[in-house]
Coordinates of C-alpha atoms and ligand atoms in Angstrom, one line a residue:
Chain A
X1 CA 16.3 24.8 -18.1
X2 CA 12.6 25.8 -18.7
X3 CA 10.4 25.1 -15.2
X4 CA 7.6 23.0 -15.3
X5 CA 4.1 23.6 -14.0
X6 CA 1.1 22.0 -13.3
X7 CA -1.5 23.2 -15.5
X8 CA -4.4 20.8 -15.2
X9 CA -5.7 18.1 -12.9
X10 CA -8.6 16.0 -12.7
X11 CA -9.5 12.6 -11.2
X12 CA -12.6 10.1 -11.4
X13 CA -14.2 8.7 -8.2
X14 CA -12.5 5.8 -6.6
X15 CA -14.1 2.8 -6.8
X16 CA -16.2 0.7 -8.9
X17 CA -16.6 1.5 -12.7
X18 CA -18.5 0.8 -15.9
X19 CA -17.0 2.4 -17.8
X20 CA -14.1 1.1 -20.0
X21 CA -10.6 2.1 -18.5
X22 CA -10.0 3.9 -22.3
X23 CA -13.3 5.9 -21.9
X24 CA -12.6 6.8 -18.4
X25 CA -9.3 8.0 -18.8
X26 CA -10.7 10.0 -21.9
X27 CA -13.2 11.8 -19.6
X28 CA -10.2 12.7 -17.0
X29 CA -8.1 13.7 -19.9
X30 CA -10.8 16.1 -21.1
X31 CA -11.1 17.7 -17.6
X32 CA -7.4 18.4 -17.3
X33 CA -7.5 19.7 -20.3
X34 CA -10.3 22.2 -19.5
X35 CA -9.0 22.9 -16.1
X36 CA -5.6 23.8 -18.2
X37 CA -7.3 25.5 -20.0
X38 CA -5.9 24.0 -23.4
X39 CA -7.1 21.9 -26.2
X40 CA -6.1 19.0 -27.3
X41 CA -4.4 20.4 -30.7
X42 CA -2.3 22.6 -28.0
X43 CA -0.9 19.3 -26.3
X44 CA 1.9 18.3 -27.8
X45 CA 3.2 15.3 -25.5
X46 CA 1.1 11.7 -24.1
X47 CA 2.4 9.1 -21.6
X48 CA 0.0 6.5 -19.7
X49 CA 0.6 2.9 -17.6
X50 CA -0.9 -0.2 -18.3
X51 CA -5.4 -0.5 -17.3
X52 CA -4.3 -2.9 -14.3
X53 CA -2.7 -5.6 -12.9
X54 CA -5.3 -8.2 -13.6
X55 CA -7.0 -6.4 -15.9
X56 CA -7.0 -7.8 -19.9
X57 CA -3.4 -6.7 -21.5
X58 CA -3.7 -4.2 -23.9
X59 CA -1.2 -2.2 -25.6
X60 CA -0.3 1.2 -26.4
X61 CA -2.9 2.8 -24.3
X62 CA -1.2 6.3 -25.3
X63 CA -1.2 6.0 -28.9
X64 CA -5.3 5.0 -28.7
X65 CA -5.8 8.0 -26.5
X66 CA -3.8 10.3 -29.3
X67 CA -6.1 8.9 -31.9
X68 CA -9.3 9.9 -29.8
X69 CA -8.6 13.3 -28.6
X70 CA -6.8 14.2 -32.1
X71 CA -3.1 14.7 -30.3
X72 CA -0.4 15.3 -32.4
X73 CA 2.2 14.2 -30.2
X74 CA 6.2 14.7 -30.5
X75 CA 6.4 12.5 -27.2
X76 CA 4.7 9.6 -26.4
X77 CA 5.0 7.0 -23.7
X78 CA 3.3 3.6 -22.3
X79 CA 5.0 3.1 -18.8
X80 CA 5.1 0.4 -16.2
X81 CA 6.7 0.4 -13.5
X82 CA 4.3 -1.0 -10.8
X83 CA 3.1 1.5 -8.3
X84 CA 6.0 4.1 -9.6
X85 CA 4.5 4.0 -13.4
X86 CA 2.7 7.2 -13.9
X87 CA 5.3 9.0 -11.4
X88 CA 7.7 7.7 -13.8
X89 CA 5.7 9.4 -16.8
X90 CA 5.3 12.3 -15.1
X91 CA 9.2 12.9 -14.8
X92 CA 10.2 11.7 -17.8
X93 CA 7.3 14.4 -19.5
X94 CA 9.0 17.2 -17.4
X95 CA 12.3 16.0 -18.5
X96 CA 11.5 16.8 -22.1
X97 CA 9.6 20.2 -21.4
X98 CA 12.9 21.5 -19.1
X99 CA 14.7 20.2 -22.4
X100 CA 12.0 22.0 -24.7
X101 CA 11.7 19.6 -26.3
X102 CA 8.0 19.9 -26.1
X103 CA 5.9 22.5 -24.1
X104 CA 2.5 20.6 -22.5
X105 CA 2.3 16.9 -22.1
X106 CA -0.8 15.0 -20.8
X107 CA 0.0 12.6 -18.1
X108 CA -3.1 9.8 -17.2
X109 CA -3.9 6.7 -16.0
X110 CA -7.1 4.4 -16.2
X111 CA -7.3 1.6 -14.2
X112 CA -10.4 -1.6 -14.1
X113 CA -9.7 -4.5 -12.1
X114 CA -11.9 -7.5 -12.4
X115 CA -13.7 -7.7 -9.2
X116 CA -12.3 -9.8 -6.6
X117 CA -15.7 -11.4 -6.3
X118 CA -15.9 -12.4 -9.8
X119 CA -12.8 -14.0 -9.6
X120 CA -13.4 -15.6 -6.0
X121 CA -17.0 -16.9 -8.3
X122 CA -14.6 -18.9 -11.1
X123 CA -11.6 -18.9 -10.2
X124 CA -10.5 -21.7 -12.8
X125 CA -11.8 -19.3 -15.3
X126 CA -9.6 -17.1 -14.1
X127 CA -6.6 -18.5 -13.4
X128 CA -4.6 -17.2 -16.2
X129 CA -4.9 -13.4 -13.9
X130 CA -4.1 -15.3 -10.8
X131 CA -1.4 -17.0 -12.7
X132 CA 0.4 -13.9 -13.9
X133 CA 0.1 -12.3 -10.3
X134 CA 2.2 -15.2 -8.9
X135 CA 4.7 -14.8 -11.8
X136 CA 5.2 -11.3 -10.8
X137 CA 7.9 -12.9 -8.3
X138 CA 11.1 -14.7 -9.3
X139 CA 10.9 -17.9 -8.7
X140 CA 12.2 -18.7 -5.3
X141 CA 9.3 -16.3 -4.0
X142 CA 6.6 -17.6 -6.2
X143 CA 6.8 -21.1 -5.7
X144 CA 5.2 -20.6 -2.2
X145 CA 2.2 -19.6 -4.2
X146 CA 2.8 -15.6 -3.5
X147 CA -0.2 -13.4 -5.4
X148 CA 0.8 -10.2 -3.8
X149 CA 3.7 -8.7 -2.0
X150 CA 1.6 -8.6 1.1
X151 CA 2.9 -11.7 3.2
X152 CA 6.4 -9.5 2.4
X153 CA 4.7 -6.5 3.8
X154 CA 3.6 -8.5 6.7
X155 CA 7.2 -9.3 7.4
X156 CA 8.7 -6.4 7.2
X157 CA 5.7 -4.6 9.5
X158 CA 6.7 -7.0 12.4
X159 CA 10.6 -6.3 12.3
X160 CA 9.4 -2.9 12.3
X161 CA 6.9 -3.5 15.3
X162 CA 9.7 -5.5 17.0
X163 CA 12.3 -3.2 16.7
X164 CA 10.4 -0.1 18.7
X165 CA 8.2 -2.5 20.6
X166 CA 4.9 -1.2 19.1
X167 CA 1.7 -2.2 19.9
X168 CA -0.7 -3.3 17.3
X169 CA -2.9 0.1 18.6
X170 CA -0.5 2.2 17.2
X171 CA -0.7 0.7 13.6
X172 CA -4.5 0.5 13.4
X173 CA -4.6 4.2 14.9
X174 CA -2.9 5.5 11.7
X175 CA -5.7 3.8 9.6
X176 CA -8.3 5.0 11.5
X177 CA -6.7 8.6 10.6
X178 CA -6.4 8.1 7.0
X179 CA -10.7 6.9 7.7
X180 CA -11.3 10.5 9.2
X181 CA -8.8 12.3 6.5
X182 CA -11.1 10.5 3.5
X183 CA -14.6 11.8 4.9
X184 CA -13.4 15.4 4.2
X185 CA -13.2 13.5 0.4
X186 CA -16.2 13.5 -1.8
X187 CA -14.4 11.0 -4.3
X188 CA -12.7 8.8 -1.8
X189 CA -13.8 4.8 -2.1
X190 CA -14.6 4.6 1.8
X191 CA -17.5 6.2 3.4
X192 CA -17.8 5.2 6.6
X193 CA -16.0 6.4 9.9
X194 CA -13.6 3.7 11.4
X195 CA -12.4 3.0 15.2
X196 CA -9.4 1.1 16.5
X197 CA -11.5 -1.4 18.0
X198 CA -13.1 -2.5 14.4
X199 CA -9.7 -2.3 12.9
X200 CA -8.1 -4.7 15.3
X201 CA -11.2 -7.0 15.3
X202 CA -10.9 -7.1 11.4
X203 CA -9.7 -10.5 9.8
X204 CA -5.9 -11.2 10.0
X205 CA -4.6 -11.3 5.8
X206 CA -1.5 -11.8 6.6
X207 CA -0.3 -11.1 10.2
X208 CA 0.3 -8.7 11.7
X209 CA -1.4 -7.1 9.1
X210 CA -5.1 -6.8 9.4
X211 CA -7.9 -6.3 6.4
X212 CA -8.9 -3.0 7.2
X213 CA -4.9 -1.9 7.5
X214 CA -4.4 -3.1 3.8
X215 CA -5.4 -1.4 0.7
X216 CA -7.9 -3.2 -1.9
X217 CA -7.5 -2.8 -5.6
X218 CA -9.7 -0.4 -6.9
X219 CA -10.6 1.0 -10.0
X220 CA -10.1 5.0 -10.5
X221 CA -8.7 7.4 -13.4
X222 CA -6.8 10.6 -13.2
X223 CA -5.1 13.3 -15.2
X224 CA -2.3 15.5 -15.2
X225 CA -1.9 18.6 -17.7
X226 CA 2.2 19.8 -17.8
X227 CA 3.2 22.9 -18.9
X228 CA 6.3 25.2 -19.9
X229 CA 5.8 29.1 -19.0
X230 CA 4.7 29.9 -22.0
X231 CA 1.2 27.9 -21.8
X232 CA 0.5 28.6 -18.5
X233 CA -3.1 30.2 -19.2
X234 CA -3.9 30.6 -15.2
X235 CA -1.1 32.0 -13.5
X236 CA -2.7 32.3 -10.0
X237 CA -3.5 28.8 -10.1
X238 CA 0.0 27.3 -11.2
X239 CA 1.8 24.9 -9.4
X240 CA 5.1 23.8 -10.2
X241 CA 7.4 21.1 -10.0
X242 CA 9.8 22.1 -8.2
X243 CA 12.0 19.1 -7.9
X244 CA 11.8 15.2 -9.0
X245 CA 14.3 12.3 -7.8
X246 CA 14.2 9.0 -8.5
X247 CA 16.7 6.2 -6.8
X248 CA 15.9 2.4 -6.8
X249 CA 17.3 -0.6 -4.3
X250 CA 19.1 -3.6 -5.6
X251 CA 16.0 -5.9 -5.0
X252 CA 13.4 -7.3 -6.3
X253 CA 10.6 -8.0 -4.3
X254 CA 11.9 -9.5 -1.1
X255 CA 15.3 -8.5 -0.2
X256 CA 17.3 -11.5 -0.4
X257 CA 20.5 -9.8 2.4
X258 CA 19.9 -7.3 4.8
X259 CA 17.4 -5.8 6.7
X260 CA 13.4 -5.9 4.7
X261 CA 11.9 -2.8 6.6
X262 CA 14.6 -0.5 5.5
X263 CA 13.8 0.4 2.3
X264 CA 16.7 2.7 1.7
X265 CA 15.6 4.0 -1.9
X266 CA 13.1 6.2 -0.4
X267 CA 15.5 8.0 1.9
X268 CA 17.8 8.6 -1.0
X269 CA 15.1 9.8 -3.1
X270 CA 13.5 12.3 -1.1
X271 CA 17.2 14.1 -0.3
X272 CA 17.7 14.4 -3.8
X273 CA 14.3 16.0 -4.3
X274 CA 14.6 18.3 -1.5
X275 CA 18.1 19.4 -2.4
X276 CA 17.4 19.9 -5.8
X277 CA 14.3 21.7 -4.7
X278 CA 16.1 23.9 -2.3
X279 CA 13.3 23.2 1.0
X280 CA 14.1 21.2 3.6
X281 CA 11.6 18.6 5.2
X282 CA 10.5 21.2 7.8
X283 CA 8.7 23.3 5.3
X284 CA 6.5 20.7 3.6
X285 CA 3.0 21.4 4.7
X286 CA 1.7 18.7 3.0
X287 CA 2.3 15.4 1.4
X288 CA 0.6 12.7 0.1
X289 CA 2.6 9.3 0.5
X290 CA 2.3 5.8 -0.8
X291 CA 1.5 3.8 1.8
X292 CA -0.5 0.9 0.6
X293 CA -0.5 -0.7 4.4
X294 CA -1.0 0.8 7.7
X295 CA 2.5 -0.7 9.2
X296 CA 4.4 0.7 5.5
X297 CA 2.3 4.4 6.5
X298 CA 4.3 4.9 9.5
X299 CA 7.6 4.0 7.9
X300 CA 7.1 6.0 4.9
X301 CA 6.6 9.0 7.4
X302 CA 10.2 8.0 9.5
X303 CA 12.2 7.6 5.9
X304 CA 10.7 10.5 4.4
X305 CA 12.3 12.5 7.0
X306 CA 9.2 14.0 8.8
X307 CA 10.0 12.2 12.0
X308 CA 12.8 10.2 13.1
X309 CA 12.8 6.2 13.1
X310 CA 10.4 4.2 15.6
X311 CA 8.1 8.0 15.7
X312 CA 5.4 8.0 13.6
X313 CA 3.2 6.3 15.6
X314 CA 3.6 8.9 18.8
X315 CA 3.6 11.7 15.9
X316 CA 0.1 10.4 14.8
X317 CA -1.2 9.7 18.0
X318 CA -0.1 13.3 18.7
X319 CA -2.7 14.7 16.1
X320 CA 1.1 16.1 14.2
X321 CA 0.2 14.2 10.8
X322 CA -3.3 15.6 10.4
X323 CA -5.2 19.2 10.2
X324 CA -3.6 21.4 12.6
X325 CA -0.8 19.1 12.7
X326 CA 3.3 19.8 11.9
X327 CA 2.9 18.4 8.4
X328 CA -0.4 17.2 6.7
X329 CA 0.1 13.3 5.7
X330 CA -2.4 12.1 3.2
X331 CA -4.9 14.5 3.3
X332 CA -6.9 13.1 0.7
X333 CA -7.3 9.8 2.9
X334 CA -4.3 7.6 1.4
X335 CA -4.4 4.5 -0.1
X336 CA -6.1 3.0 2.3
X337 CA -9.1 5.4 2.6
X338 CA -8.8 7.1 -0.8
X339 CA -8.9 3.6 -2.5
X340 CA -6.4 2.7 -4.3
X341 CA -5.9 2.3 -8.4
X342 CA -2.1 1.4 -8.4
X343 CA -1.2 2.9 -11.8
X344 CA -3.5 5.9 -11.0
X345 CA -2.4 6.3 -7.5
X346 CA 0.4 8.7 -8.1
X347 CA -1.4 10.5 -10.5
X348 CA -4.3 11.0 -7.6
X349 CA -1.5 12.0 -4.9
X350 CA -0.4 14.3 -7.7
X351 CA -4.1 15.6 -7.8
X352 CA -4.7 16.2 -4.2
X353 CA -1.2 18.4 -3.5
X354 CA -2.0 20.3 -6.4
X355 CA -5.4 21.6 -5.2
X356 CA -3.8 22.3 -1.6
X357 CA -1.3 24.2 -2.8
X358 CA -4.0 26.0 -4.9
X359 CA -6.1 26.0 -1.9
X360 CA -9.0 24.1 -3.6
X361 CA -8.9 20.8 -1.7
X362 CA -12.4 22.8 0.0
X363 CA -12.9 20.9 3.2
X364 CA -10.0 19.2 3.3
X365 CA -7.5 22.1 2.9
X366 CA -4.2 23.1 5.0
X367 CA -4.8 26.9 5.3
X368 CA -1.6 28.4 3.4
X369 CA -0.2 25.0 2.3
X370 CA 2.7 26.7 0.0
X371 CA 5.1 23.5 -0.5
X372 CA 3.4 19.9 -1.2
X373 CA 5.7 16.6 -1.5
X374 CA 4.2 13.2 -3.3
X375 CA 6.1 10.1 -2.8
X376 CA 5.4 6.7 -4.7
X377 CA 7.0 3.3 -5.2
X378 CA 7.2 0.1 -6.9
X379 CA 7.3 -3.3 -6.3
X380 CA 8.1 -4.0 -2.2
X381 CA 9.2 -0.2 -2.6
X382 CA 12.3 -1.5 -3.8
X383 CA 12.3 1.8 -6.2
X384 CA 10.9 5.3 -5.1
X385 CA 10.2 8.7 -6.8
X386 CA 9.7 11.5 -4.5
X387 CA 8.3 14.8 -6.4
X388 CA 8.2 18.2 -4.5
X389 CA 5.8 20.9 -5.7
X390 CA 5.5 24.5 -5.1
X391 CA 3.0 27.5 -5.0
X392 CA 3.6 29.9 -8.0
X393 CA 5.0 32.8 -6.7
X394 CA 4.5 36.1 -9.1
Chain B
X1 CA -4.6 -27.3 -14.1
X2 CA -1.0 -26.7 -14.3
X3 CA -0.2 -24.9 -10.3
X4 CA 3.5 -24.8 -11.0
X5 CA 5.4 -21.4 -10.9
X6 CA 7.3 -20.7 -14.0
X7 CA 10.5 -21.6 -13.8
X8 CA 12.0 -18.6 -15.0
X9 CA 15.6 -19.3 -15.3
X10 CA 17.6 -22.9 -15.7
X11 CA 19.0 -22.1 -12.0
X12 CA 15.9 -22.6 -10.9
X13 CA 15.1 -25.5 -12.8
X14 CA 18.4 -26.6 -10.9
X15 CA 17.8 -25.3 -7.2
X16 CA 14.2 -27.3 -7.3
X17 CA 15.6 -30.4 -9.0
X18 CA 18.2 -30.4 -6.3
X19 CA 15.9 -30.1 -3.6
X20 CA 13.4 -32.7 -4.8
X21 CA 16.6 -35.0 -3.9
X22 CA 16.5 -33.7 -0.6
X23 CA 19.4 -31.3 -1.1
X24 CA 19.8 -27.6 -0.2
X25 CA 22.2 -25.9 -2.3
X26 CA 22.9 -23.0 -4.5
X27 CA 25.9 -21.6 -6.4
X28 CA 29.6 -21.1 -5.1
X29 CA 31.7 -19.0 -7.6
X30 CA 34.4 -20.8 -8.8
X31 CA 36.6 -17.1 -9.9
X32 CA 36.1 -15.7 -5.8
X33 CA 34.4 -18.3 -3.8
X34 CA 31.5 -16.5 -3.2
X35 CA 28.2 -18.1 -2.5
X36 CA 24.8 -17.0 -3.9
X37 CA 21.3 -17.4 -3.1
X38 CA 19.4 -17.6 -5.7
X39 CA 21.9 -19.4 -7.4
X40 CA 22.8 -17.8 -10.7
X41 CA 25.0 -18.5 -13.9
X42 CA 27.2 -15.2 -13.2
X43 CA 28.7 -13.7 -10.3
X44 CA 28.0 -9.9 -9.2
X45 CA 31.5 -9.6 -7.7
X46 CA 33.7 -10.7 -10.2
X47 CA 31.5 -11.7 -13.1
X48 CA 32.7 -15.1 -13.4
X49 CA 30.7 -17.1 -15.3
X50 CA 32.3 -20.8 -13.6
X51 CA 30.1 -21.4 -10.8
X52 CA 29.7 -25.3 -9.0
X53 CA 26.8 -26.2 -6.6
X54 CA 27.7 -26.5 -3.0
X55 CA 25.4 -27.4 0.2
X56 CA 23.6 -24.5 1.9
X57 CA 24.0 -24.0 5.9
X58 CA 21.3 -26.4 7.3
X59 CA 20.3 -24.0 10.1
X60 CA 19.4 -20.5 10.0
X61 CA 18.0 -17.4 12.0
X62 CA 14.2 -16.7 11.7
X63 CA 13.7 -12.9 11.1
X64 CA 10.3 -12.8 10.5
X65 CA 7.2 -15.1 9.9
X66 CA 3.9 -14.5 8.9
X67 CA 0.7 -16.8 7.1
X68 CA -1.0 -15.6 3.8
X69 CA -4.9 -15.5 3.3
X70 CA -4.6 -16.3 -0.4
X71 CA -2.4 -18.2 -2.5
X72 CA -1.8 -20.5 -5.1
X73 CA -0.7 -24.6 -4.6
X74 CA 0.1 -23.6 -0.9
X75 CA -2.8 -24.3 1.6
X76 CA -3.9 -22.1 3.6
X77 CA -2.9 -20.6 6.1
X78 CA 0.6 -21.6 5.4
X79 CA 2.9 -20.3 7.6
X80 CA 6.0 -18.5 6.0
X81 CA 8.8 -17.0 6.8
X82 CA 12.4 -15.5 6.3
X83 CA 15.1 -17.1 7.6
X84 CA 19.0 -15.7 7.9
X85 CA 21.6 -18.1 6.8
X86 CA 24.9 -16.9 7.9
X87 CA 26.7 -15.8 5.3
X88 CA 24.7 -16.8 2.5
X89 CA 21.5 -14.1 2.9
X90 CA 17.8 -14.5 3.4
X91 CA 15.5 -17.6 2.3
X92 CA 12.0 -17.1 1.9
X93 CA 10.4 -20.4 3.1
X94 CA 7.7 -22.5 4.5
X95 CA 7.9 -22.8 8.3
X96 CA 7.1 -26.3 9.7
X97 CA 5.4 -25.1 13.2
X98 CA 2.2 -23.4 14.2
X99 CA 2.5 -19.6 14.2
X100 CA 1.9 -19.4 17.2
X101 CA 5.4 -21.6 18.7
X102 CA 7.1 -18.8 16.3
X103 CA 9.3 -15.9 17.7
X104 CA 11.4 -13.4 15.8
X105 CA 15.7 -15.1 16.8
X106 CA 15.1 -18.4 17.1
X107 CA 17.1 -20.7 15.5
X108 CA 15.6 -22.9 12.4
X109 CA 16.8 -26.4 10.7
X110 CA 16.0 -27.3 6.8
X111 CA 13.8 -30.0 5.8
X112 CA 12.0 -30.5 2.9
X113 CA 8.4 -30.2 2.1
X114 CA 6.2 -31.9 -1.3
X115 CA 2.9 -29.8 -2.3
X116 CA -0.5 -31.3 -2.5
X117 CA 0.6 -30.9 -6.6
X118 CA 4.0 -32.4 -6.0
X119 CA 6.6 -29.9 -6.3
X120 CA 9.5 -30.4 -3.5
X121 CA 10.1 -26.8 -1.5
X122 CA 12.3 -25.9 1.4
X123 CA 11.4 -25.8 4.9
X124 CA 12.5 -24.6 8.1
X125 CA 11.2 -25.8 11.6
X126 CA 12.6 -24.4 15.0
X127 CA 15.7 -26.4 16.0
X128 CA 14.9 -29.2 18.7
X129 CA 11.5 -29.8 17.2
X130 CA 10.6 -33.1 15.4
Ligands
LIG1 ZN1 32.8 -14.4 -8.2

């Protein structure tokens, strides 16, 4: 089997755009394409997700993309899979290259949201978005008027609190990190530093989960630029993919038996990707994880394997998760201080291990960061993909 | 406008025409006895396709409870929760008491509960409360 590398990355700012979604993911393309090195008659694969969750359907996002870069494609793919969509495309793309089947692919993802506000403004107007959110969930979950899996999340983050008696503190504390990690981020959505204090005097959404411990919608583009060997143009600056595993729960949503803060999926997927990889947890130096609340954050980190169950908290409070730490968690500020595009998102955590591990994340860099992991999910994580990523050694 | 979910299957249509008669219930297999909740029209242990509706348990254990800031039909802040009946699995629900009187163990009792748009839901409220 052929290895895979990272060729070319490139993201948009998170946040608000004006830009169409199309022309915004044209603009990343192009930049992963130049920071590849390639042209666009070199790319020979395409695979994208769906422009948003509320934003206007529109379909075949790839083939539009073909049409206006002039791609000649002998793999093309429109994904969606929630939150695991463009991880999704990114395995699948490195399937076919490991297969040679094809020898570059162009992984991206463009996301616009209508505003919240504009919706909040006339809602009857736009109901049908707000109708479609609630029909996201089966039946039995929907008819209590669910819009997002966040009164699940909620749940699940008080077993979770229950279980190792934790104190709200040690939730907010791990947003306030992901606050710090972001102001080291020139394209991150937030700006401003954040204390405990603010984050437990922000509004309840759904308790015990507080507004500044969730992640809002926002808009943001990025691009990923896969390559076999043979089109590697930059040696020094290659990154491959050193392993990808994907495993999935029998849920949907809400589990309907056993325990909801478990999220087994995640667990399985991360020892795949490590044994397949050949690394063990230990020597990850950094990783960026989906966490899209601050209560999920700290579970992610216990099932991932970086610390044990009911020790994330003490392991952030410790200063272990951040620069200077064991392991560098979300470096590029996470979802809930990056912002957080959901189809993009994976494509961004892709983005920010990649220029560790080339040592180009500038202020923000783990000195020596050799081995990166990115983790993403779907749904109420009932399905994971867990990716681990390597340093070109020559 | 229309604030209904979509009834996506005719279980459904089933489970909330059964409740709107003030019963809780869901599918028993007929081929291995087993019940399911959500009901469904096979059965993921022995892929029988003969299933009959039988009562649910009445009381339950509440794992978890929380209110959402935004939602559709439901007011808000409705409280909601997850209760544990025994041998059946988990029901997402509406819980009937302030979230505050809540605590994760405590034992719940079915009701039933119409929408300000008229659709009949489950409900749980802690056991001894009226
Ligand atoms: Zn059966």
């Amino acid at each position: 089997m052929k290895e895979v590398y990272v060729a070319g990355v490139a993201m948009a700012d998170v946040g608000r755009h004006i830009l169409d979604p199309h022309e915004l993911g044209a603009r990343v393309c192009a930049e992963a394409l130049r920071d590849a090195g390639l042209l666009p008659r070199e790319v020979e694969g395409i695979a994208t997700t769906p422009h948003g969750y509320m934003a206007d359907f529109r379909r075949f996002p790839s083939q539009r993309m073909a049409d206006y870069l002039g791609i000649t494609a002998g793999f093309m793919m429109d994904v969606d899979s929630g939150g695991n969509s463009s991880t999704a495309a990114v395995q699948v793309a490195c399937d076919r290259i490991r297969l040679g089947r094809i020898s570059s692919c162009l992984v991206y993802a463009a996301q616009r949201e209508v505003p919240k506000k504009e919706v909040q403004k006339d809602v009857l107007g736009h109901f049908h978005l707000i109708r479609a959110a609630n029909s996201l969930y089966d039946t039995y979950q929907a008819a209590y008027g669910v819009i997002s899996p966040l009164p699940f999340y909620a749940m699940a983050v008080q077993r979770y609190m229950h279980k190792y008696g934790l104190e709200p503190e040690d939730v907010a504390r791990v947003a306030v990190l992901l606050r710090e990690h972001a102001l080291r981020h020139p394209q991150a959505a937030y700006k401003e530093p954040l204390t405990v204090e603010e984050v437990l005097l922000s509004p309840l959404v759904s308790p015990p989960i507080h507004r500044l411990e969730s992640s809002e919608m926002h808009d943001g583009a990025a691009a990923v630029v896969l390559v076999s060997e043979e089109l590697l143009r930059d040696r020094s600056r290659a990154v491959r993919i050193a392993a990808v595993a994907e495993a999935h729960d029998p849920t949907n949503f809400l589990p309907y038996r056993g325990e909801i803060d478990e999220f087994p999926c995640v667990e399985r997927a991360v020892r795949a990707a490590l044994a397949e990889s050949g690394y063990r947890v230990e020597e990850v130096d950094v990783a960026e994880v989906y966490g899209a609340f601050a209560g999920l954050e700290l579970i992610m980190y216990e099932r991932l394997g970086f610390f044990p169950r009911g020790e994330a908290p003490a392991a952030v409070r410790e200063g272990r998760t951040t620069h200077g730490g064991d392991v560098l968690l979300n470096p590029s500020g996470g979802r809930l201080s990056l912002g957080h595009p959901a189809y993009v998102t994976p494509l961004l955590e892709i983005v920010e291990v990649v220029r560790q591990l080339r040592g180009e994340a500038g202020e923000r860099q783990r000195p020596g960061a050799a081995v990166g992991l990115v983790h993403t999910e779907q749904g109420f994580i009932n399905g994971s993909i867990v990716m681990v990523l390597d340093r070109e050694m020559s | 406008m229309d604030t209904k979910p979509y009834m996506q299957d005719r279980a459904a249509e089933e489970f909330f025409s059964r409740l709107s008669e003030g019963k809780f219930q869901s599918t028993r297999c007929r081929g291995c006895g087993r019940v399911h909740y959500p009901p469904r029209v096979v059965c993921p242990e022995c892929l029988s396709g003969e299933m009959e509706w039988v009562d649910l348990p009445c009381e339950g254990i509440l794992l978890a409870f929380t209110w959402q800031e935004a939602a559709i039909r439901c007011r808000k802040p409705e409280v909601l929760g997850l209760v544990e009946l025994e041998g059946v699995g988990n029901v997402f629900t509406r819980v009937d008491a302030p979230y505050e009187d809540l605590h994760i163990g405590m034992r719940v009792t079915f009701s039933t509960w119409t929408s300000p748009d008229g659709l009949v839901l489950h409900q749980f409220r802690p056991v001894g409360n009226t």
